[in-house]
């Protein structure tokens, strides 16, 4: 099967997944303006931007020869759970009758449908191999995320502008070639060394700004739609961390509830201080992470949301109150096809200035000499 | 004790129930009244800029209610039918209010409506916060809700007999249940199904009384409230999976039902600018209308829609339906 999938964040992970299942993978191109134009053209006007972007991605993947598109469904109450059906409906009306769209809904909605899908994408690979390879993939995601977190902490202090991003691109290329678990661990160690060999500036604690990025999953994870906000912030000398990493997402959503990391439940609990019940999307998590970032000493929050996103509008309604009560500045940025980069940049720069001013005089003097220690100190959070 | 019930969102569907319930408990109920420019302005100022007009308007009614009463009623609608939910904004409504209306602290009564399958929202469990807040007994709550449910059942039977929900509300207020039952104006020469959430269709500030305007053009109106829940769901049966939002399913289901009704000549979908669920409902309605070969149009409304513009559009639509109908009739003759 010529398989493709939506592009979001570390797309090489999904590519690996289908390679492990011995499919012919058609790698969807990283979303560009053209992807957006295509998506906007063929989607309902008031659909959310992620739906439109994924629509565009599908059309581009089909151009490249994809015959099967695999995606997740979800079970409301937000629109995301209906993306698949809407996309299918649109593809049909465009005359793509030969394209198959496999939608993975939550298994508890229909176990039968779920297993039928699993059988389809398992592609006849024997179960023991599937399990072994899925475990490798699980570790693959974990290691890649760890490296990305390091990148986000090193970039603001690099001496040669752009070097960290360059190394990160290399890392992704190297990961793309990994086939076995043994190889994975070896490549991981080498990549880590690669990162640590990047020359960095000595940084004074009072000049270190840390920003947490929270919000709806697609706009948080996919840099092409958020204008590469992590890189923008990094280049402004700001350390960033997202509320969402693929590895954590897997643990939070695909692992049965009792085995889920305690941390996830704590985040939900923190979020429920302001939004009492789960309302779909990532609203409660968004709030929970804002509080969590504050407790972990972050200086500010960037809240990303697709324009008119239902659950994030609930969050946004609460932001002034949270910001005041929790005492952390929050910048809320709605994103859609009309969002201009220049305007966004101005707002981000102003926000970072504010954070810097706030910070001065507040903190004691601590120097970080050793970037390696600094980067590793908080890694405990990961597992 | 005075409690204000905001004249907005599901007010149009559940007011008789809530009104009865709170009166039974000895509250004095204050209706914040139809949306006015002032209420809208208050709401728009407090709410976040990008949120849909119905939520802005609701916020305005809450502010109005706080001025007129001791408490304001802001129910948290999670679901009334499994496995569906309400739009996330309904689920987080009290949180939104807490975040945007400063003076609301401690003065909002927010029962949680979380029913497995109960359109009548009549299980006492959700209303138990009133026990904590005011010291009612379980029994009092149970009796009051039971009484309220009876009234709501009568209200529903009025709607199912063909009265749109604002007319049924009027019957409730005037107490003219029996006289109004089944009294539907049927003398227009074309019939249009006007589909949309009650707070879009009947809020005169959002839809500018589209129903009344159509009626003055001599059109018979059908709406989703006239289709009993079971019937609406029956017509959704062939879908792989339902929408997540109960009232969206009701609107869509009623739409599919009316598409098969030979009396109905066309469909108007009334939707608020920027409404999330409607992006999907609208797409499906349009698709199915094309298949059924019935004229379909979308009336996208918000607080800034120009009235003239709207009237021109519906007049054109009605004219088109008439021409179509006459052409067909003359073929037969
Ligand atoms: S969470 Fe927001 S962006 Fe995602 S489906 Fe819901 S409304 Fe759309
Ligand atoms: S259903 Fe649409 S109009 Fe109603 S609250 Fe939700 S987004 Fe707003």
XYZ file of C-alpha atoms and ligand atoms in Angstrom:
732
model
C 0.000 0.000 0.000
C 1.221 3.478 -0.807
C 0.576 5.024 2.543
C 0.623 8.603 3.684
C -0.573 10.523 6.745
C -1.073 14.051 8.087
C 2.112 16.009 8.644
C 2.412 17.222 12.215
C 5.564 17.847 14.220
C 8.104 15.032 14.045
C 6.672 13.478 10.926
C 9.605 11.064 10.642
C 8.044 9.145 13.504
C 4.926 8.348 11.495
C 7.105 7.539 8.544
C 9.042 5.072 10.692
C 5.804 3.531 11.898
C 4.716 2.630 8.396
C 8.186 1.572 7.364
C 8.234 -0.815 10.280
C 4.971 -2.230 8.992
C 6.615 -2.680 5.623
C 4.452 -0.268 3.677
C 5.564 1.835 0.816
C 5.555 5.256 2.464
C 4.746 8.414 0.588
C 6.200 11.085 2.824
C 3.803 14.048 2.884
C 5.647 17.287 2.193
C 6.121 19.688 5.080
C 3.200 22.114 4.892
C 3.847 25.288 2.924
C 1.790 28.203 1.694
C 0.621 25.983 -1.150
C -0.621 23.360 1.304
C -2.569 26.035 3.078
C -4.012 27.449 -0.146
C -5.152 24.020 -1.253
C -6.633 23.261 2.142
C -8.454 26.566 2.381
C -9.824 26.190 -1.104
C -11.433 22.825 -0.527
C -12.501 22.948 3.128
C -15.598 24.531 4.672
C -14.859 28.173 5.367
C -15.372 27.917 9.109
C -13.473 24.704 9.592
C -10.544 25.054 11.938
C -7.139 25.684 10.449
C -5.766 22.217 11.339
C -8.572 20.608 9.325
C -7.699 22.814 6.369
C -3.971 22.182 6.631
C -4.470 18.432 6.806
C -6.794 18.648 3.809
C -4.042 20.396 1.876
C -1.493 17.837 3.026
C -3.677 14.984 1.792
C -4.050 16.569 -1.605
C -0.286 16.991 -1.874
C 0.344 13.447 -0.721
C -2.111 12.173 -3.311
C -0.257 14.145 -5.975
C 2.875 12.297 -4.904
C 1.121 8.993 -5.383
C -0.447 8.124 -2.023
C -3.380 5.737 -2.233
C -4.083 5.193 1.461
C -4.264 7.895 4.093
C -4.097 6.938 7.732
C -5.248 9.218 10.501
C -6.664 9.246 13.980
C -10.299 9.967 14.741
C -10.967 10.908 18.303
C -14.183 11.035 20.202
C -15.274 14.551 20.681
C -16.635 16.738 21.863
C -14.464 18.732 19.566
C -14.398 18.816 15.832
C -11.154 16.889 15.562
C -13.073 13.657 15.845
C -14.930 14.562 12.722
C -11.991 15.584 10.601
C -11.690 12.176 8.992
C -15.276 12.041 7.844
C -15.200 15.597 6.586
C -11.988 14.921 4.683
C -13.444 11.774 3.209
C -16.557 13.647 2.155
C -14.435 16.342 0.470
C -12.145 13.864 -1.277
C -15.191 12.061 -2.634
C -16.733 15.241 -3.978
C -13.393 15.988 -5.672
C -13.651 12.677 -7.453
C -10.915 10.761 -5.612
C -12.848 7.531 -5.401
C -9.776 5.336 -5.309
C -8.283 6.903 -2.201
C -8.805 5.004 1.003
C -8.958 6.913 4.263
C -8.331 4.787 7.328
C -9.543 6.514 10.471
C -8.492 5.226 13.864
C -11.226 6.107 16.302
C -10.814 5.441 19.997
C -11.020 1.648 20.326
C -13.710 1.846 22.986
C -16.077 3.385 20.414
C -15.956 0.234 18.364
C -13.444 -2.500 19.014
C -14.418 -4.253 15.848
C -13.700 -1.267 13.622
C -10.484 -0.672 15.491
C -9.175 -4.173 14.910
C -10.257 -4.161 11.330
C -8.097 -1.068 10.880
C -5.225 -2.630 12.775
C -5.357 -5.681 10.538
C -5.315 -3.464 7.507
C -2.264 -1.485 8.456
C -0.483 -4.442 10.046
C 0.034 -5.531 6.490
C 0.617 -9.165 7.313
C 3.711 -8.514 9.420
C 3.816 -11.225 12.108
C 2.625 -10.068 15.511
C 5.892 -10.675 17.358
C 7.679 -8.476 14.876
C 4.992 -5.821 15.139
C 5.324 -5.733 18.902
C 9.082 -5.646 18.841
C 9.152 -2.865 16.272
C 6.489 -0.843 18.029
C 8.602 -0.939 21.141
C 11.562 0.299 19.144
C 9.371 3.064 17.773
C 8.250 3.991 21.267
C 11.881 4.423 22.329
C 12.603 6.187 19.061
C 10.018 8.820 19.874
C 11.319 9.149 23.385
C 14.905 9.710 22.311
C 13.977 12.121 19.565
C 11.890 14.153 21.980
C 14.717 14.228 24.501
C 17.040 15.610 21.891
C 14.499 18.181 20.823
C 14.134 19.356 24.391
C 17.890 19.783 24.553
C 17.862 21.743 21.328
C 15.337 24.129 22.839
C 17.616 24.751 25.790
C 20.819 25.151 23.854
C 19.625 27.296 20.972
C 19.210 30.513 22.981
C 22.839 30.394 24.082
C 24.592 29.324 20.892
C 27.564 31.410 19.845
C 27.171 30.848 16.123
C 23.717 31.850 15.024
C 21.769 29.027 13.465
C 24.139 26.258 14.440
C 21.741 24.437 16.756
C 19.051 24.320 14.124
C 21.576 22.954 11.682
C 22.579 20.221 14.107
C 18.914 19.450 14.800
C 18.302 18.967 11.094
C 21.261 16.607 10.971
C 19.892 14.700 13.921
C 16.563 14.214 12.220
C 18.252 12.976 9.083
C 20.270 10.493 11.072
C 17.227 9.287 12.975
C 15.423 8.801 9.726
C 17.900 6.103 8.774
C 17.691 4.102 12.014
C 16.461 0.535 11.680
C 17.087 -1.234 14.972
C 16.966 -0.494 18.654
C 20.698 -0.960 19.054
C 21.321 1.536 16.337
C 18.898 3.928 17.992
C 20.768 4.064 21.269
C 24.087 4.515 19.502
C 22.826 7.307 17.265
C 21.204 8.941 20.245
C 24.465 9.117 22.185
C 26.301 10.499 19.196
C 23.669 13.132 18.571
C 23.798 14.178 22.174
C 27.532 14.725 21.899
C 26.932 16.661 18.739
C 24.626 18.972 20.649
C 26.968 19.399 23.561
C 29.816 20.346 21.296
C 27.931 23.452 20.156
C 29.773 26.446 21.601
C 27.529 28.386 23.967
C 27.602 31.641 25.830
C 27.970 31.878 29.543
C 24.557 32.857 30.873
C 23.531 34.772 33.877
C 20.398 33.520 35.638
C 18.800 36.932 35.577
C 19.104 36.984 31.813
C 17.727 33.533 31.295
C 14.161 33.650 30.110
C 12.066 30.516 29.937
C 8.807 30.372 28.076
C 6.272 27.559 27.978
C 4.258 26.987 24.836
C 0.721 25.696 25.340
C -2.419 25.282 23.261
C -4.158 23.176 20.668
C -2.073 20.232 19.516
C -1.669 20.968 15.822
C -0.595 24.571 16.118
C 1.692 23.739 19.021
C 3.380 20.801 17.322
C 3.587 21.915 13.716
C 6.178 24.601 13.148
C 5.077 25.421 9.619
C 1.788 26.824 10.890
C 3.161 28.585 13.967
C 5.953 30.250 11.961
C 8.570 28.218 13.801
C 7.838 29.925 17.063
C 10.322 27.812 18.977
C 13.102 28.903 16.707
C 11.966 32.517 16.846
C 12.023 32.452 20.618
C 15.317 30.575 20.703
C 16.894 33.177 18.464
C 15.653 35.877 20.799
C 17.627 34.114 23.515
C 14.661 32.385 25.120
C 14.546 28.804 26.324
C 11.302 27.087 25.394
C 9.407 24.002 26.313
C 6.138 22.842 24.804
C 3.197 21.458 26.705
C 3.097 18.621 24.230
C 5.666 16.191 22.975
C 4.811 13.170 20.956
C 6.258 10.769 23.513
C 4.188 12.255 26.292
C 1.151 12.359 24.080
C 1.506 8.631 23.464
C 1.839 7.962 27.163
C -1.091 10.210 27.971
C -3.453 8.976 25.310
C -2.569 5.539 24.105
C -1.495 3.961 27.360
C -4.424 2.696 29.487
C -5.554 5.178 32.137
C -4.163 3.341 35.185
C -0.724 3.097 33.641
C -0.672 6.693 32.574
C 2.046 8.808 34.088
C 1.052 10.475 37.309
C 2.231 13.734 35.846
C -0.568 13.725 33.289
C -3.207 13.296 35.960
C -1.628 16.089 37.959
C -1.759 18.416 34.976
C -5.441 17.651 34.507
C -6.050 18.319 38.171
C -4.285 21.650 37.979
C -6.311 22.556 34.918
C -9.537 21.765 36.682
C -8.919 24.590 39.068
C -10.250 26.778 36.262
C -12.133 24.496 33.898
C -14.106 22.084 35.995
C -14.747 19.290 33.515
C -12.984 18.010 30.414
C -14.462 19.933 27.533
C -12.603 18.491 24.574
C -9.524 19.547 22.685
C -6.692 20.450 25.022
C -8.321 23.191 27.050
C -7.926 21.677 30.487
C -4.376 20.566 29.736
C -3.584 24.039 28.479
C -4.609 25.556 31.778
C -2.899 22.789 33.740
C 0.346 23.363 31.899
C 0.208 27.111 32.430
C 0.047 26.504 36.164
C 2.677 23.805 35.958
C 5.111 25.976 33.987
C 4.694 28.698 36.567
C 5.388 26.292 39.394
C 8.508 25.153 37.615
C 9.822 28.691 37.460
C 9.044 29.682 33.897
C 8.813 33.372 33.117
C 6.019 33.480 30.587
C 3.568 31.534 28.465
C 2.754 31.649 24.790
C -0.713 30.285 24.140
C -1.298 29.140 20.567
C -4.779 28.510 19.266
C -6.406 28.063 15.901
C -8.679 31.029 15.218
C -12.137 30.418 16.746
C -11.017 27.131 18.283
C -13.886 26.075 20.545
C -12.095 24.735 23.608
C -9.229 27.203 23.398
C -11.681 30.087 23.366
C -12.813 28.856 26.755
C -9.172 28.908 27.845
C -8.687 32.325 26.338
C -11.676 33.636 28.268
C -9.885 32.615 31.438
C -6.427 33.858 30.573
C -6.590 37.328 32.126
C -7.815 35.790 35.350
C -5.255 32.985 35.393
C -2.446 35.316 34.478
C -3.348 37.556 37.392
C -3.971 34.874 39.969
C -1.066 32.640 39.046
C 1.112 35.666 38.359
C 2.588 34.830 34.989
C 2.419 36.836 31.758
C 0.577 35.029 28.967
C 0.556 35.891 25.286
C -2.404 34.391 23.449
C -1.951 34.078 19.692
C -4.814 33.030 17.420
C -3.567 31.488 14.207
C -5.331 31.140 10.904
C -4.679 31.613 7.226
C -4.765 35.366 7.654
C -2.254 35.558 10.463
C 0.744 37.510 9.242
C 4.219 36.636 10.349
C 5.350 40.229 10.752
C 2.529 41.083 13.103
C 3.151 37.973 15.121
C 6.861 38.715 15.386
C 6.215 42.187 16.727
C 3.930 40.841 19.395
C 6.394 38.157 20.415
C 9.278 40.616 20.646
C 7.253 42.993 22.773
C 6.265 40.119 25.003
C 9.861 38.999 25.506
C 10.885 42.561 26.372
C 8.200 42.577 28.999
C 9.444 39.312 30.443
C 12.998 40.588 30.573
C 12.009 43.758 32.368
C 9.942 41.818 34.823
C 12.758 39.481 35.528
C 15.452 42.051 36.210
C 15.991 42.592 39.852
C 13.863 39.636 40.811
C 16.440 36.868 40.731
C 19.599 35.957 42.474
C 22.796 35.628 40.507
C 23.515 32.157 39.263
C 25.869 31.417 36.440
C 25.611 28.522 34.110
C 28.975 27.583 32.808
C 28.344 24.101 31.837
C 25.617 23.793 29.279
C 25.752 20.023 29.537
C 24.797 20.041 33.182
C 22.204 22.689 32.639
C 20.572 20.730 29.893
C 20.617 17.463 31.749
C 19.471 18.752 35.102
C 15.806 18.768 34.156
C 15.723 15.710 32.030
C 14.278 13.726 34.873
C 10.970 15.215 33.938
C 10.858 13.138 30.821
C 10.235 9.590 31.966
C -34.347 35.429 46.615
C -34.220 36.584 43.059
C -32.676 34.504 40.341
C -32.138 35.788 36.831
C -32.428 33.429 33.904
C -30.474 34.802 30.950
C -32.737 35.141 27.929
C -30.188 33.508 25.663
C -28.736 30.181 24.473
C -30.912 27.296 25.593
C -33.323 29.631 27.343
C -35.561 29.289 24.307
C -35.783 25.570 24.761
C -35.761 25.117 28.499
C -37.216 28.253 30.021
C -40.573 26.673 31.031
C -38.681 23.959 32.862
C -36.327 26.242 34.729
C -38.958 28.836 35.441
C -41.222 26.238 37.013
C -38.383 24.617 38.893
C -37.139 27.765 40.558
C -40.616 29.056 41.297
C -41.485 25.770 42.940
C -38.475 26.259 45.163
C -39.670 29.712 46.121
C -37.339 31.819 44.008
C -38.494 34.909 42.281
C -37.521 34.431 38.649
C -36.266 37.379 36.640
C -36.204 37.003 32.874
C -33.491 39.240 31.434
C -35.708 39.860 28.410
C -34.966 39.848 24.702
C -31.495 40.908 23.651
C -31.059 44.653 23.324
C -28.238 46.748 21.950
C -27.223 47.535 25.495
C -27.024 43.872 26.502
C -25.053 43.070 23.392
C -22.591 45.887 24.080
C -22.069 44.768 27.655
C -21.410 41.238 26.492
C -19.083 42.191 23.676
C -17.028 44.306 26.002
C -16.541 41.531 28.534
C -16.146 38.517 26.259
C -13.028 37.659 24.265
C -13.041 39.180 20.814
C -13.049 36.057 18.681
C -15.800 34.145 20.445
C -19.099 33.498 18.640
C -21.918 36.031 18.911
C -24.237 33.775 20.958
C -21.674 33.548 23.764
C -21.106 37.313 23.703
C -24.817 37.848 23.947
C -25.120 35.349 26.763
C -22.376 37.155 28.647
C -24.342 40.372 28.259
C -27.449 38.737 29.684
C -25.469 37.499 32.662
C -24.242 41.015 33.386
C -27.802 42.295 33.000
C -29.037 39.542 35.304
C -26.502 40.420 37.981
C -27.878 43.943 38.024
C -31.440 42.759 38.451
C -31.201 39.755 40.742
C -29.201 38.147 43.518
C -28.169 35.161 41.480
C -27.777 34.267 37.846
C -28.467 30.883 36.389
C -25.607 29.557 34.223
C -26.055 25.830 33.687
C -23.115 23.736 32.603
C -24.376 21.592 29.746
C -22.174 18.545 29.324
C -24.575 16.148 27.664
C -28.151 14.960 27.459
C -27.560 11.965 25.270
C -24.788 9.462 25.284
C -22.265 9.333 23.634
C -22.703 12.913 22.503
C -21.833 16.192 24.152
C -22.520 19.852 23.817
C -20.298 22.354 22.077
C -17.226 22.877 24.301
C -18.353 26.408 25.014
C -21.485 25.090 26.681
C -19.411 22.672 28.691
C -17.178 25.455 29.901
C -19.862 28.138 30.124
C -19.642 28.826 33.873
C -15.842 28.899 33.564
C -16.084 31.403 30.718
C -18.388 33.566 32.833
C -16.105 33.334 35.823
C -13.200 34.413 33.664
C -14.904 37.319 31.952
C -17.553 38.705 34.298
C -15.818 39.984 37.376
C -18.858 40.521 39.542
C -20.112 36.977 39.025
C -18.109 35.455 41.818
C -20.320 33.491 44.192
C -23.483 34.654 42.480
C -23.730 32.141 39.703
C -25.813 29.015 40.049
C -24.360 26.354 37.807
C -25.888 22.917 37.986
C -24.189 20.383 35.796
C -26.398 18.812 33.189
C -24.929 15.411 32.580
C -27.575 12.950 31.482
C -27.129 9.667 29.709
C -30.338 9.960 27.761
C -32.761 12.501 29.056
C -33.775 15.397 26.894
C -35.896 16.646 29.778
C -32.771 17.225 31.905
C -34.820 16.147 34.865
C -32.614 14.058 37.078
C -32.246 15.826 40.406
C -28.581 14.899 40.741
C -27.267 17.825 38.734
C -29.306 20.317 40.743
C -27.934 19.176 44.039
C -25.621 22.165 44.300
C -28.761 24.014 45.370
C -28.766 21.862 48.461
C -25.293 23.025 49.367
C -25.955 26.613 48.417
C -29.378 27.157 49.946
C -30.076 24.203 52.184
C -32.994 22.706 50.276
C -33.720 19.080 50.985
C -33.308 16.317 48.453
C -37.047 15.877 48.518
C -37.754 19.489 47.697
C -35.422 19.359 44.731
C -36.947 16.138 43.526
C -40.501 17.419 43.722
C -39.663 20.712 42.077
C -37.888 19.061 39.186
C -40.710 16.615 38.735
C -43.220 19.402 38.511
C -40.953 21.229 36.078
C -40.668 18.165 33.914
C -44.433 17.905 33.565
C -44.563 21.462 32.333
C -41.712 20.817 29.954
C -43.495 17.788 28.507
C -46.508 19.959 27.704
C -44.230 22.546 26.180
C -42.666 19.892 23.989
C -46.036 18.615 22.846
C -46.878 22.128 21.704
C -43.700 22.230 19.642
C -44.297 18.784 18.217
C -47.768 19.870 17.203
C -46.119 22.382 14.911
C -45.486 25.492 17.005
C -42.002 26.947 16.795
C -40.404 27.279 20.188
C -40.903 31.012 20.565
C -44.613 30.576 19.912
C -44.755 27.710 22.368
C -42.972 29.904 24.885
C -45.653 32.471 24.379
C -48.327 29.878 25.092
C -46.486 28.963 28.240
C -46.378 32.547 29.377
C -50.015 33.229 28.632
C -51.126 29.832 29.889
C -53.018 29.159 26.679
C -51.823 25.610 26.275
C -54.961 23.916 25.033
C -56.069 26.641 22.673
C -52.685 26.821 21.001
C -52.084 23.117 20.648
C -51.827 22.319 16.965
C -52.821 25.841 15.952
C -50.413 26.337 13.142
C -50.614 28.796 10.353
C -50.695 26.752 7.164
C -52.037 29.154 4.582
C -48.779 30.219 2.960
C -48.054 29.052 -0.529
C -44.518 27.839 0.144
C -42.988 26.054 3.098
C -39.435 26.516 4.295
C -37.556 24.580 6.925
C -35.578 27.115 8.931
C -32.861 25.126 10.639
C -30.507 26.381 13.272
C -29.938 26.554 17.001
C -32.762 28.178 18.899
C -30.518 30.989 20.114
C -29.634 31.878 16.536
C -33.092 31.586 15.038
C -35.115 33.300 17.788
C -32.727 35.898 19.112
C -34.051 38.914 17.304
C -30.638 40.529 17.547
C -28.827 37.706 15.820
C -31.256 36.589 13.165
C -33.323 39.759 13.050
C -36.491 37.728 13.343
C -35.982 35.772 10.209
C -38.970 33.596 11.053
C -41.344 36.538 11.402
C -40.010 38.098 8.224
C -40.585 34.901 6.318
C -44.078 34.676 7.702
C -44.936 38.151 6.533
C -43.779 37.024 3.102
C -46.472 34.363 3.292
C -44.213 31.427 4.031
C -45.043 28.452 6.241
C -42.252 27.633 8.629
C -40.913 24.378 9.920
C -38.158 24.155 12.462
C -36.148 21.466 14.159
C -38.084 21.727 17.446
C -41.145 20.390 15.672
C -39.373 17.129 14.982
C -39.297 14.906 18.058
C -35.840 13.798 19.104
C -36.399 10.138 18.182
C -37.570 11.061 14.724
C -34.568 13.290 14.106
C -32.217 10.532 15.158
C -34.042 8.012 13.040
C -33.176 9.986 9.933
C -29.506 10.080 10.949
C -29.333 6.344 11.027
C -27.429 5.852 7.829
C -24.441 7.884 8.998
C -21.337 5.992 10.011
C -21.093 8.070 13.098
C -23.138 10.812 14.659
C -21.911 14.308 15.261
C -20.670 14.962 18.742
C -23.132 17.658 19.585
C -26.686 16.787 20.409
C -28.362 19.906 19.089
C -26.275 19.762 15.928
C -27.579 16.258 15.415
C -31.093 17.477 16.046
C -30.720 20.196 13.432
C -29.117 17.860 10.924
C -31.583 15.058 11.617
C -34.554 17.389 11.236
C -32.984 18.653 8.019
C -32.784 15.156 6.591
C -36.348 14.542 7.705
C -37.624 17.671 5.972
C -35.703 16.861 2.832
C -37.977 13.878 2.486
C -41.107 15.849 3.347
C -42.886 16.737 0.080
C -44.455 19.796 1.746
C -41.104 21.423 2.312
C -39.957 23.482 -0.654
C -36.582 24.673 0.577
C -34.169 24.862 3.453
C -32.520 27.812 5.168
C -29.650 27.063 7.505
C -29.218 29.823 10.053
C -25.729 29.837 11.500
C -23.742 32.231 13.624
C -20.558 33.603 12.165
C -17.612 31.558 13.386
C -19.680 28.710 14.831
C -17.503 25.625 15.025
C -19.989 22.757 14.882
C -21.938 24.439 12.098
C -18.954 24.285 9.779
C -19.675 20.588 9.698
C -23.481 20.640 10.001
C -23.683 23.144 7.164
C -21.476 21.070 4.922
C -23.610 17.970 5.469
C -26.910 19.814 4.997
C -25.691 21.355 1.787
C -24.457 18.011 0.520
C -27.703 16.212 1.311
C -29.860 19.004 -0.143
C -27.936 18.774 -3.394
C -28.568 15.049 -3.465
C -32.268 15.525 -2.700
C -32.539 18.342 -5.219
C -34.058 20.845 -2.799
C -32.993 24.479 -2.740
C -30.730 25.267 0.166
C -29.247 28.472 1.449
C -27.152 29.507 4.393
C -27.974 32.588 6.395
C -24.806 33.485 8.200
C -25.605 35.926 10.924
C -23.840 37.772 13.664
C -24.290 40.882 15.683
C -23.213 43.078 12.780
C -25.230 41.585 9.957
C -27.065 44.283 8.051
C -30.810 43.859 8.090
C -31.355 45.107 4.539
C -28.925 42.591 3.223
C -30.696 39.762 4.978
C -34.133 40.756 3.770
C -32.953 40.930 0.176
C -31.489 37.471 0.451
C -34.525 35.779 1.906
C -36.848 37.566 -0.487
C -34.801 36.316 -3.398
C -34.848 32.807 -1.984
C -38.624 32.836 -1.472
C -39.190 34.202 -4.967
C -37.074 31.445 -6.382
C -39.050 28.805 -4.516
C -42.311 30.310 -5.748
C -41.179 30.387 -9.339
C -40.060 26.795 -9.058
C -43.337 25.761 -7.561
C -45.435 27.533 -10.188
C -43.366 26.113 -12.969
C -43.985 22.657 -11.599
C -47.691 23.278 -11.100
C -48.177 24.607 -14.604
C -46.457 21.518 -15.917
C -49.020 19.389 -14.183
C -51.981 21.456 -15.329
S -9.602 21.698 19.294
Fe -9.912 23.576 18.118
S -8.777 23.245 16.276
Fe -9.076 21.268 17.212
S -10.930 20.482 16.315
Fe -11.501 21.530 18.147
S -12.025 23.579 17.469
Fe -10.853 22.647 15.859
S -22.581 25.741 18.849
Fe -21.690 27.371 17.617
S -22.873 29.185 18.068
Fe -23.293 27.680 19.663
S -21.872 28.182 21.305
Fe -20.910 26.602 20.051
S -19.698 27.751 18.549
Fe -21.138 29.190 19.458
